[in-house]
Every structure is written in structure tokens, then in C-alpha cells.
């Protein structure tokens, strides 16, 4: 508009001037025209934006630790597997109880020697309830295995989805874990004994019976299960991949259960742009290596700035479709209010951001 107004004032509007005035009018018109162009260009709005970089993190993570110091006997899931609450991840042999059982077994041998032939230990054998429970579990496992095989063929024919196949596989793994636990119990019950008296001293007989009973009680608790408490994907937590035979400690997590359905994007905002970014309140997401383009809401910035004068800021993302992953880098482009070209030039010359 200023340019149009100047052209009209100095070129279109003036009436024919006397010959003496034409020369100085001609000399004034050109500078005024150039100045009008410069003024108009200075007032042209320049779009602004700022790019904030960050890393995606899981909003919910749960450490999966062995309940006791022990040795992994059976591992039913591995890193990368999807788990739900109640899934048995591994079976661990309690090494502390095993050492106590070994000590009690040696004590039983000493007591039996003291009693000599005046007592005898009679094998009792496994409980019929345990035998029946194992048979039923094996029957259910065979049915689950057959179901997995049938669903695998249906999945290969694209008749069912992967989620239905994975659910059947999880049920089959649970049945296998139950069979392993029952077989361990059955093995322990095969060693059950009963002390019969044939004239040994009562004190020795009583102590022997107590020691045997205590040993059997510990054997029943010798193997413990690691159970998932939250849904998510297993991520290796330690330097060594979990495996059968590995000695583990309660203070050292084996896995992190990462729930990737809700993610947090940790960003850093320069102090000079904090007010504008906070006023914008949203930005466009561009994950590394992907095309997304969704508009996400930005949370309130942290109260304290870091050593570099920047403020932390967090954005929460819904990742129900699983397209994004924890640890992935991402950029958020925040559109700021337009400024004049003159203001933009001043910022460039002064180094202001």
C-alpha cells in the first residue's frame, strides 16, 4: 500500500508542472519511489518457526527382577516378546534354599547313621493328586499345541490376524510352564520318605522326622516364578542376555517391561523462545526415519532452566498403533507469529534468536 500511494502521489496525481518545476520533481520522484519500495519490503511479514529436538521415551516402564538369588532353570520369554500381566517369564531355582536343603540332607544322613538300623526311611512316592494334575496339564498342552499349529496355518493363509496367533502361543507357553512346575514338584515328591521306628531312641527319631519335614518344606519352595506385573515389550536390562543356567540377583533386573502405547517426548526450549513456544502450545511431529506430521500438544515447561539457559519441556503421545518406538529421535516444528522483514533483518544482524 505505501508503494501504491507514493506512485499515485508522485507519478499519477501531479498535474503538468511548469518547465522550471519538472526537473526537481523528476529528481524527487525516483528516491521517493525507491524509499517506498524499501518501506513496503520492510513491512512484509516473514513467517517464523523453531525446531525442537528430543528423544521418545516410554511413559510406563517396569523393572522385572528375580525374587531371589538363584539360577534360571526355564526361560519362557525373551527380549522383544510382548507380555501381559500374569505371564510367567522364567522359573528360578533359589540357591539359598538349595544350600539349606543340602545341609539338611547331610544332617539327615548323620541322624540315620546314629539311629543305625533301629530306624528306617521308607519311600512314600509322589502324590496321586500331583500325578493327575500333570496328566491333565499335558492333555491341555497337547490341545494348545494343536491349536497353535492350526492357527499358524490359518495365519499363513491370512485368514486370521497376528494378535490371535500370538494369544494362542501365549496360552501354549503358559501350559508348558505349568507342566514344568508340576514335573519339578513330581520329581521332589518321588524323594519323599517316611521315618519308621524299629526301636531307635525317641530323641533321634523325633529329630530325624523334624529335619526331614523341614527339608521337604524347603523343597516345595525351592523354585519360584518371575511373573509380569504390567503389559509391554520385554527389553534386556542387564549386560548379559537372560538364559537358562544364568545366576541372577534380586538387585539386578533382567528385563524392562516397556509399555509403548504411551510415549513421552523430552524437548529443550531456548530461554529466548520460551514465551513464544509456550504461547503456541503445539507443534508438528517429525520422527526420525518416518513421515508423521501429526500436531501434538506441548506441556508446560520446567520451572528451572539448565546450565545453558534452556528449559525442559515434555509432550505426551498416543502410540496405540505402535508406529513409534522408545529411544527414537524426533523433531517438533513450532510455528511462531510472523514478524516484519525489518525486525527479521535486525535479528539476523544482532544475532538474536
Coordinates of C-alpha atoms in Angstrom, one line a residue:
X1 CA 0.0 0.0 0.0
X2 CA 2.8 2.5 0.8
X3 CA 4.3 1.8 -2.6
X4 CA 1.0 2.3 -4.4
X5 CA 0.3 5.6 -2.5
X6 CA 3.7 7.0 -3.4
X7 CA 3.3 6.1 -7.1
X8 CA 0.0 7.8 -7.1
X9 CA 1.3 10.9 -5.4
X10 CA 4.4 11.5 -7.5
X11 CA 3.6 9.9 -10.8
X12 CA -0.2 9.8 -11.4
X13 CA -1.6 12.6 -9.4
X14 CA 0.6 15.6 -10.2
X15 CA -0.8 17.9 -12.9
X16 CA 1.5 19.2 -15.6
X17 CA 4.0 21.4 -13.9
X18 CA 5.8 24.4 -15.3
X19 CA 9.0 23.7 -17.1
X20 CA 11.0 25.0 -14.1
X21 CA 9.5 22.6 -11.6
X22 CA 9.7 19.5 -13.7
X23 CA 13.4 19.0 -13.2
X24 CA 13.3 18.9 -9.4
X25 CA 10.1 16.9 -9.3
X26 CA 11.8 14.3 -11.5
X27 CA 14.7 14.2 -9.1
X28 CA 12.5 13.7 -6.1
X29 CA 10.2 11.1 -7.6
X30 CA 12.9 8.4 -8.1
X31 CA 14.2 8.5 -4.4
X32 CA 10.7 8.6 -3.1
X33 CA 9.8 5.6 -5.2
X34 CA 12.8 3.6 -4.1
X35 CA 12.1 4.6 -0.5
X36 CA 8.5 3.4 -0.8
X37 CA 9.7 0.1 -2.1
X38 CA 12.1 -0.3 0.8
X39 CA 9.4 0.6 3.3
X40 CA 6.9 -1.8 1.8
X41 CA 9.5 -4.6 1.8
X42 CA 10.4 -3.8 5.4
X43 CA 6.7 -4.2 6.4
X44 CA 6.3 -7.6 4.6
X45 CA 5.5 -10.3 7.2
X46 CA 8.1 -13.1 7.5
X47 CA 6.9 -16.5 8.8
X48 CA 8.8 -17.9 11.8
X49 CA 9.2 -21.3 13.2
X50 CA 11.5 -23.1 15.7
X51 CA 12.6 -26.8 15.6
X52 CA 12.9 -28.6 18.9
X53 CA 14.7 -31.9 19.0
X54 CA 14.2 -34.7 21.5
X55 CA 14.0 -38.4 22.2
X56 CA 10.9 -40.6 22.7
X57 CA 10.6 -42.4 26.0
X58 CA 8.1 -44.8 27.3
X59 CA 5.7 -43.2 29.8
X60 CA 5.4 -46.5 31.7
X61 CA 8.3 -48.9 32.4
X62 CA 8.5 -51.7 34.9
X63 CA 11.7 -53.5 36.0
X64 CA 11.4 -57.2 36.1
X65 CA 13.7 -58.6 38.8
X66 CA 14.2 -62.2 40.1
X67 CA 12.6 -62.5 43.5
X68 CA 15.5 -64.4 45.0
X69 CA 19.2 -65.1 44.4
X70 CA 19.1 -68.1 42.2
X71 CA 19.7 -69.7 38.8
X72 CA 17.4 -69.6 35.8
X73 CA 16.1 -73.1 35.1
X74 CA 13.5 -72.3 32.4
X75 CA 13.1 -69.1 30.4
X76 CA 9.7 -68.8 28.6
X77 CA 10.0 -65.3 27.1
X78 CA 12.9 -63.4 25.5
X79 CA 13.7 -59.7 24.7
X80 CA 11.3 -58.4 22.1
X81 CA 8.4 -60.5 23.2
X82 CA 5.0 -58.9 24.2
X83 CA 3.8 -59.8 27.6
X84 CA 0.7 -59.2 29.7
X85 CA 0.2 -59.2 33.5
X86 CA 0.3 -62.8 34.8
X87 CA 2.7 -64.2 32.2
X88 CA 5.3 -66.4 33.7
X89 CA 8.6 -65.1 32.4
X90 CA 11.0 -67.5 34.0
X91 CA 11.5 -70.2 36.7
X92 CA 14.3 -69.6 39.1
X93 CA 16.0 -72.1 41.5
X94 CA 16.6 -70.5 44.9
X95 CA 20.3 -71.0 45.6
X96 CA 19.9 -70.0 49.2
X97 CA 17.3 -72.6 49.9
X98 CA 19.3 -75.2 47.8
X99 CA 22.3 -74.7 50.2
X100 CA 20.0 -75.1 53.2
X101 CA 18.5 -78.3 51.7
X102 CA 21.9 -79.7 51.1
X103 CA 22.8 -79.0 54.7
X104 CA 19.7 -80.7 56.0
X105 CA 20.3 -83.7 53.7
X106 CA 23.7 -84.1 55.2
X107 CA 22.1 -83.8 58.7
X108 CA 19.6 -86.5 57.8
X109 CA 22.4 -88.8 56.9
X110 CA 24.1 -88.2 60.2
X111 CA 20.9 -88.9 62.1
X112 CA 20.3 -92.1 60.2
X113 CA 23.8 -93.3 61.0
X114 CA 23.2 -92.6 64.7
X115 CA 20.0 -94.5 64.7
X116 CA 21.8 -97.3 62.8
X117 CA 19.3 -100.0 61.9
X118 CA 16.9 -99.1 64.6
X119 CA 15.1 -96.8 62.2
X120 CA 14.4 -97.0 58.5
X121 CA 13.3 -94.4 56.0
X122 CA 10.6 -95.7 53.8
X123 CA 9.9 -94.1 50.4
X124 CA 6.5 -92.5 50.1
X125 CA 6.5 -91.6 46.4
X126 CA 4.6 -88.9 44.6
X127 CA 1.1 -87.7 45.5
X128 CA -1.7 -89.1 43.3
X129 CA -3.0 -85.5 43.1
X130 CA 0.2 -84.3 41.5
X131 CA 0.3 -87.2 39.0
X132 CA -3.3 -86.5 38.0
X133 CA -2.6 -82.7 37.7
X134 CA 0.4 -83.4 35.5
X135 CA -1.6 -85.7 33.2
X136 CA -4.4 -83.0 32.9
X137 CA -1.8 -80.3 32.2
X138 CA -0.1 -82.4 29.5
X139 CA -3.5 -83.0 27.9
X140 CA -4.3 -79.3 27.8
X141 CA -0.8 -78.6 26.5
X142 CA -1.3 -81.0 23.6
X143 CA -4.6 -79.3 22.8
X144 CA -2.9 -75.9 22.9
X145 CA -0.1 -77.1 20.7
X146 CA -2.6 -78.4 18.2
X147 CA -4.4 -75.1 18.3
X148 CA -1.2 -73.1 17.7
X149 CA -0.4 -75.4 14.7
X150 CA -3.9 -74.9 13.2
X151 CA -3.8 -71.1 13.8
X152 CA -0.3 -70.9 12.3
X153 CA -1.6 -72.5 9.1
X154 CA -4.6 -70.1 9.1
X155 CA -2.3 -67.2 9.7
X156 CA -0.1 -68.2 6.8
X157 CA -3.3 -68.3 4.7
X158 CA -4.0 -64.8 6.0
X159 CA -7.3 -66.0 7.5
X160 CA -6.6 -64.6 11.0
X161 CA -4.5 -61.8 12.5
X162 CA -1.2 -61.9 14.2
X163 CA -2.7 -60.9 17.6
X164 CA -5.0 -64.0 17.6
X165 CA -2.0 -66.3 16.8
X166 CA 0.2 -64.6 19.5
X167 CA -2.6 -65.1 22.0
X168 CA -2.7 -68.8 21.3
X169 CA 1.1 -69.0 21.5
X170 CA 1.0 -67.3 24.9
X171 CA -1.6 -69.8 26.2
X172 CA 0.6 -72.7 24.9
X173 CA 3.7 -71.2 26.8
X174 CA 1.6 -70.9 30.0
X175 CA 0.6 -74.6 29.7
X176 CA 4.3 -75.5 29.2
X177 CA 5.3 -73.5 32.2
X178 CA 2.7 -75.3 34.3
X179 CA 3.9 -78.7 33.1
X180 CA 7.5 -77.8 34.0
X181 CA 6.4 -76.7 37.5
X182 CA 4.4 -79.9 38.0
X183 CA 7.2 -82.1 36.8
X184 CA 9.6 -80.4 39.2
X185 CA 7.1 -81.0 42.0
X186 CA 6.7 -84.6 41.0
X187 CA 10.5 -85.1 41.0
X188 CA 10.6 -83.7 44.5
X189 CA 7.7 -85.9 45.7
X190 CA 9.4 -89.0 44.3
X191 CA 12.1 -88.4 47.0
X192 CA 9.6 -88.1 49.8
X193 CA 10.2 -90.5 52.6
X194 CA 8.7 -91.6 55.9
X195 CA 10.7 -92.5 59.0
X196 CA 9.6 -95.8 60.6
X197 CA 10.7 -96.7 64.1
X198 CA 12.0 -100.2 64.9
X199 CA 13.4 -99.4 68.3
X200 CA 15.6 -96.4 67.8
X201 CA 15.9 -93.7 70.6
X202 CA 12.9 -91.4 70.6
X203 CA 15.1 -88.3 70.6
X204 CA 16.9 -89.3 67.4
X205 CA 13.6 -90.4 65.8
X206 CA 11.9 -87.1 66.6
X207 CA 14.8 -85.0 65.4
X208 CA 15.1 -87.0 62.2
X209 CA 11.4 -86.6 61.5
X210 CA 11.6 -82.8 62.1
X211 CA 14.6 -82.5 59.8
X212 CA 13.0 -84.5 57.0
X213 CA 9.8 -82.4 57.3
X214 CA 11.8 -79.2 57.2
X215 CA 13.7 -80.3 54.1
X216 CA 10.5 -81.2 52.3
X217 CA 9.0 -77.9 53.1
X218 CA 12.0 -76.1 51.6
X219 CA 11.9 -78.3 48.5
X220 CA 8.3 -77.2 47.9
X221 CA 9.5 -73.6 47.8
X222 CA 12.8 -74.2 46.0
X223 CA 11.6 -73.0 42.6
X224 CA 10.0 -69.6 42.2
X225 CA 8.4 -67.9 39.2
X226 CA 9.1 -64.5 37.7
X227 CA 5.7 -63.1 36.7
X228 CA 5.0 -60.0 34.6
X229 CA 3.0 -57.3 36.5
X230 CA 2.3 -54.9 33.6
X231 CA 1.8 -55.1 29.8
X232 CA 4.5 -54.3 27.4
X233 CA 7.5 -55.4 25.4
X234 CA 10.5 -57.1 27.1
X235 CA 13.8 -55.2 26.8
X236 CA 17.0 -56.6 28.0
X237 CA 18.1 -54.7 31.2
X238 CA 21.5 -56.2 32.0
X239 CA 24.7 -56.5 30.1
X240 CA 24.2 -60.3 29.5
X241 CA 21.1 -61.7 27.8
X242 CA 19.0 -63.8 30.2
X243 CA 19.3 -67.6 29.6
X244 CA 18.8 -70.9 31.3
X245 CA 21.7 -71.6 33.8
X246 CA 22.4 -67.9 34.4
X247 CA 22.9 -66.9 38.1
X248 CA 20.8 -63.9 39.0
X249 CA 20.4 -61.5 41.9
X250 CA 17.3 -59.7 43.2
X251 CA 19.1 -56.3 42.9
X252 CA 19.8 -56.8 39.1
X253 CA 16.8 -56.5 36.8
X254 CA 16.7 -59.0 33.9
X255 CA 14.2 -57.1 31.7
X256 CA 12.4 -53.8 31.5
X257 CA 8.7 -54.2 30.6
X258 CA 8.2 -51.2 28.3
X259 CA 4.6 -50.1 27.5
X260 CA 5.0 -48.4 24.1
X261 CA 1.3 -47.4 23.9
X262 CA 2.0 -44.1 25.6
X263 CA 5.2 -42.2 24.9
X264 CA 6.9 -39.0 26.2
X265 CA 9.0 -36.7 24.1
X266 CA 11.6 -34.8 26.1
X267 CA 12.4 -31.5 24.5
X268 CA 14.6 -28.5 25.3
X269 CA 13.5 -24.9 24.6
X270 CA 16.0 -22.0 24.4
X271 CA 15.1 -19.3 27.0
X272 CA 14.7 -16.6 24.4
X273 CA 12.0 -18.6 22.6
X274 CA 10.3 -19.9 25.7
X275 CA 7.4 -17.4 25.7
X276 CA 6.6 -17.8 22.0
X277 CA 6.7 -21.6 22.2
X278 CA 4.6 -21.6 25.3
X279 CA 2.0 -19.3 23.6
X280 CA 1.9 -21.6 20.5
X281 CA 1.2 -24.6 22.7
X282 CA 1.6 -27.2 19.9
X283 CA 3.9 -28.3 17.1
X284 CA 4.2 -30.7 14.2
X285 CA 5.9 -34.0 14.9
X286 CA 8.5 -35.5 12.5
X287 CA 10.1 -38.7 13.9
X288 CA 13.5 -39.7 12.7
X289 CA 13.3 -42.0 9.7
X290 CA 9.5 -41.7 9.4
X291 CA 6.8 -39.4 8.0
X292 CA 4.2 -38.5 10.6
X293 CA 3.1 -34.8 10.5
X294 CA 0.7 -35.1 13.4
X295 CA 0.1 -32.0 15.5
X296 CA 0.9 -32.6 19.2
X297 CA 0.2 -30.5 22.3
X298 CA 3.2 -29.3 24.2
X299 CA 3.2 -29.5 28.0
X300 CA 4.2 -26.7 30.3
X301 CA 8.0 -26.0 30.5
X302 CA 10.0 -26.8 33.6
X303 CA 10.3 -24.2 36.3
X304 CA 14.1 -24.1 36.3
X305 CA 16.5 -23.6 33.3
X306 CA 19.5 -25.7 32.7
X307 CA 23.1 -24.6 32.7
X308 CA 22.8 -23.4 29.1
X309 CA 19.7 -21.3 29.9
X310 CA 17.3 -23.7 28.1
X311 CA 14.1 -25.1 29.7
X312 CA 12.9 -28.7 29.6
X313 CA 9.5 -29.4 28.0
X314 CA 7.6 -32.6 27.7
X315 CA 5.0 -33.7 25.1
X316 CA 2.8 -36.8 25.6
X317 CA 2.0 -39.0 22.5
X318 CA -0.6 -41.7 21.9
X319 CA 1.2 -44.6 20.2
X320 CA -1.7 -47.1 20.2
X321 CA -0.8 -48.0 16.5
X322 CA 2.8 -48.8 17.6
X323 CA 4.4 -46.8 14.8
X324 CA 6.8 -45.0 17.1
X325 CA 9.4 -46.7 19.4
X326 CA 11.1 -45.7 22.6
X327 CA 14.6 -44.3 22.1
X328 CA 13.7 -42.9 18.6
X329 CA 14.7 -39.3 18.0
X330 CA 12.1 -36.8 16.8
X331 CA 11.8 -33.1 15.8
X332 CA 8.8 -30.9 16.7
X333 CA 8.4 -27.8 14.5
X334 CA 6.6 -25.0 16.3
X335 CA 5.1 -22.2 14.2
X336 CA 5.6 -18.8 15.8
X337 CA 3.8 -15.4 15.0
X338 CA 5.0 -13.6 11.8
X339 CA 7.4 -10.7 12.2
X340 CA 8.2 -7.9 9.7
X341 CA 11.2 -8.2 7.4
X342 CA 12.8 -5.2 9.1
X343 CA 12.6 -7.0 12.5
X344 CA 13.9 -10.2 11.0
X345 CA 16.8 -8.4 9.5
X346 CA 17.6 -6.8 12.8
X347 CA 17.6 -10.2 14.5
X348 CA 20.0 -11.6 11.9
X349 CA 22.4 -8.7 12.3
X350 CA 22.3 -8.7 16.1
X351 CA 22.4 -12.5 16.5
X352 CA 19.1 -12.5 18.3
X353 CA 17.1 -15.8 18.1

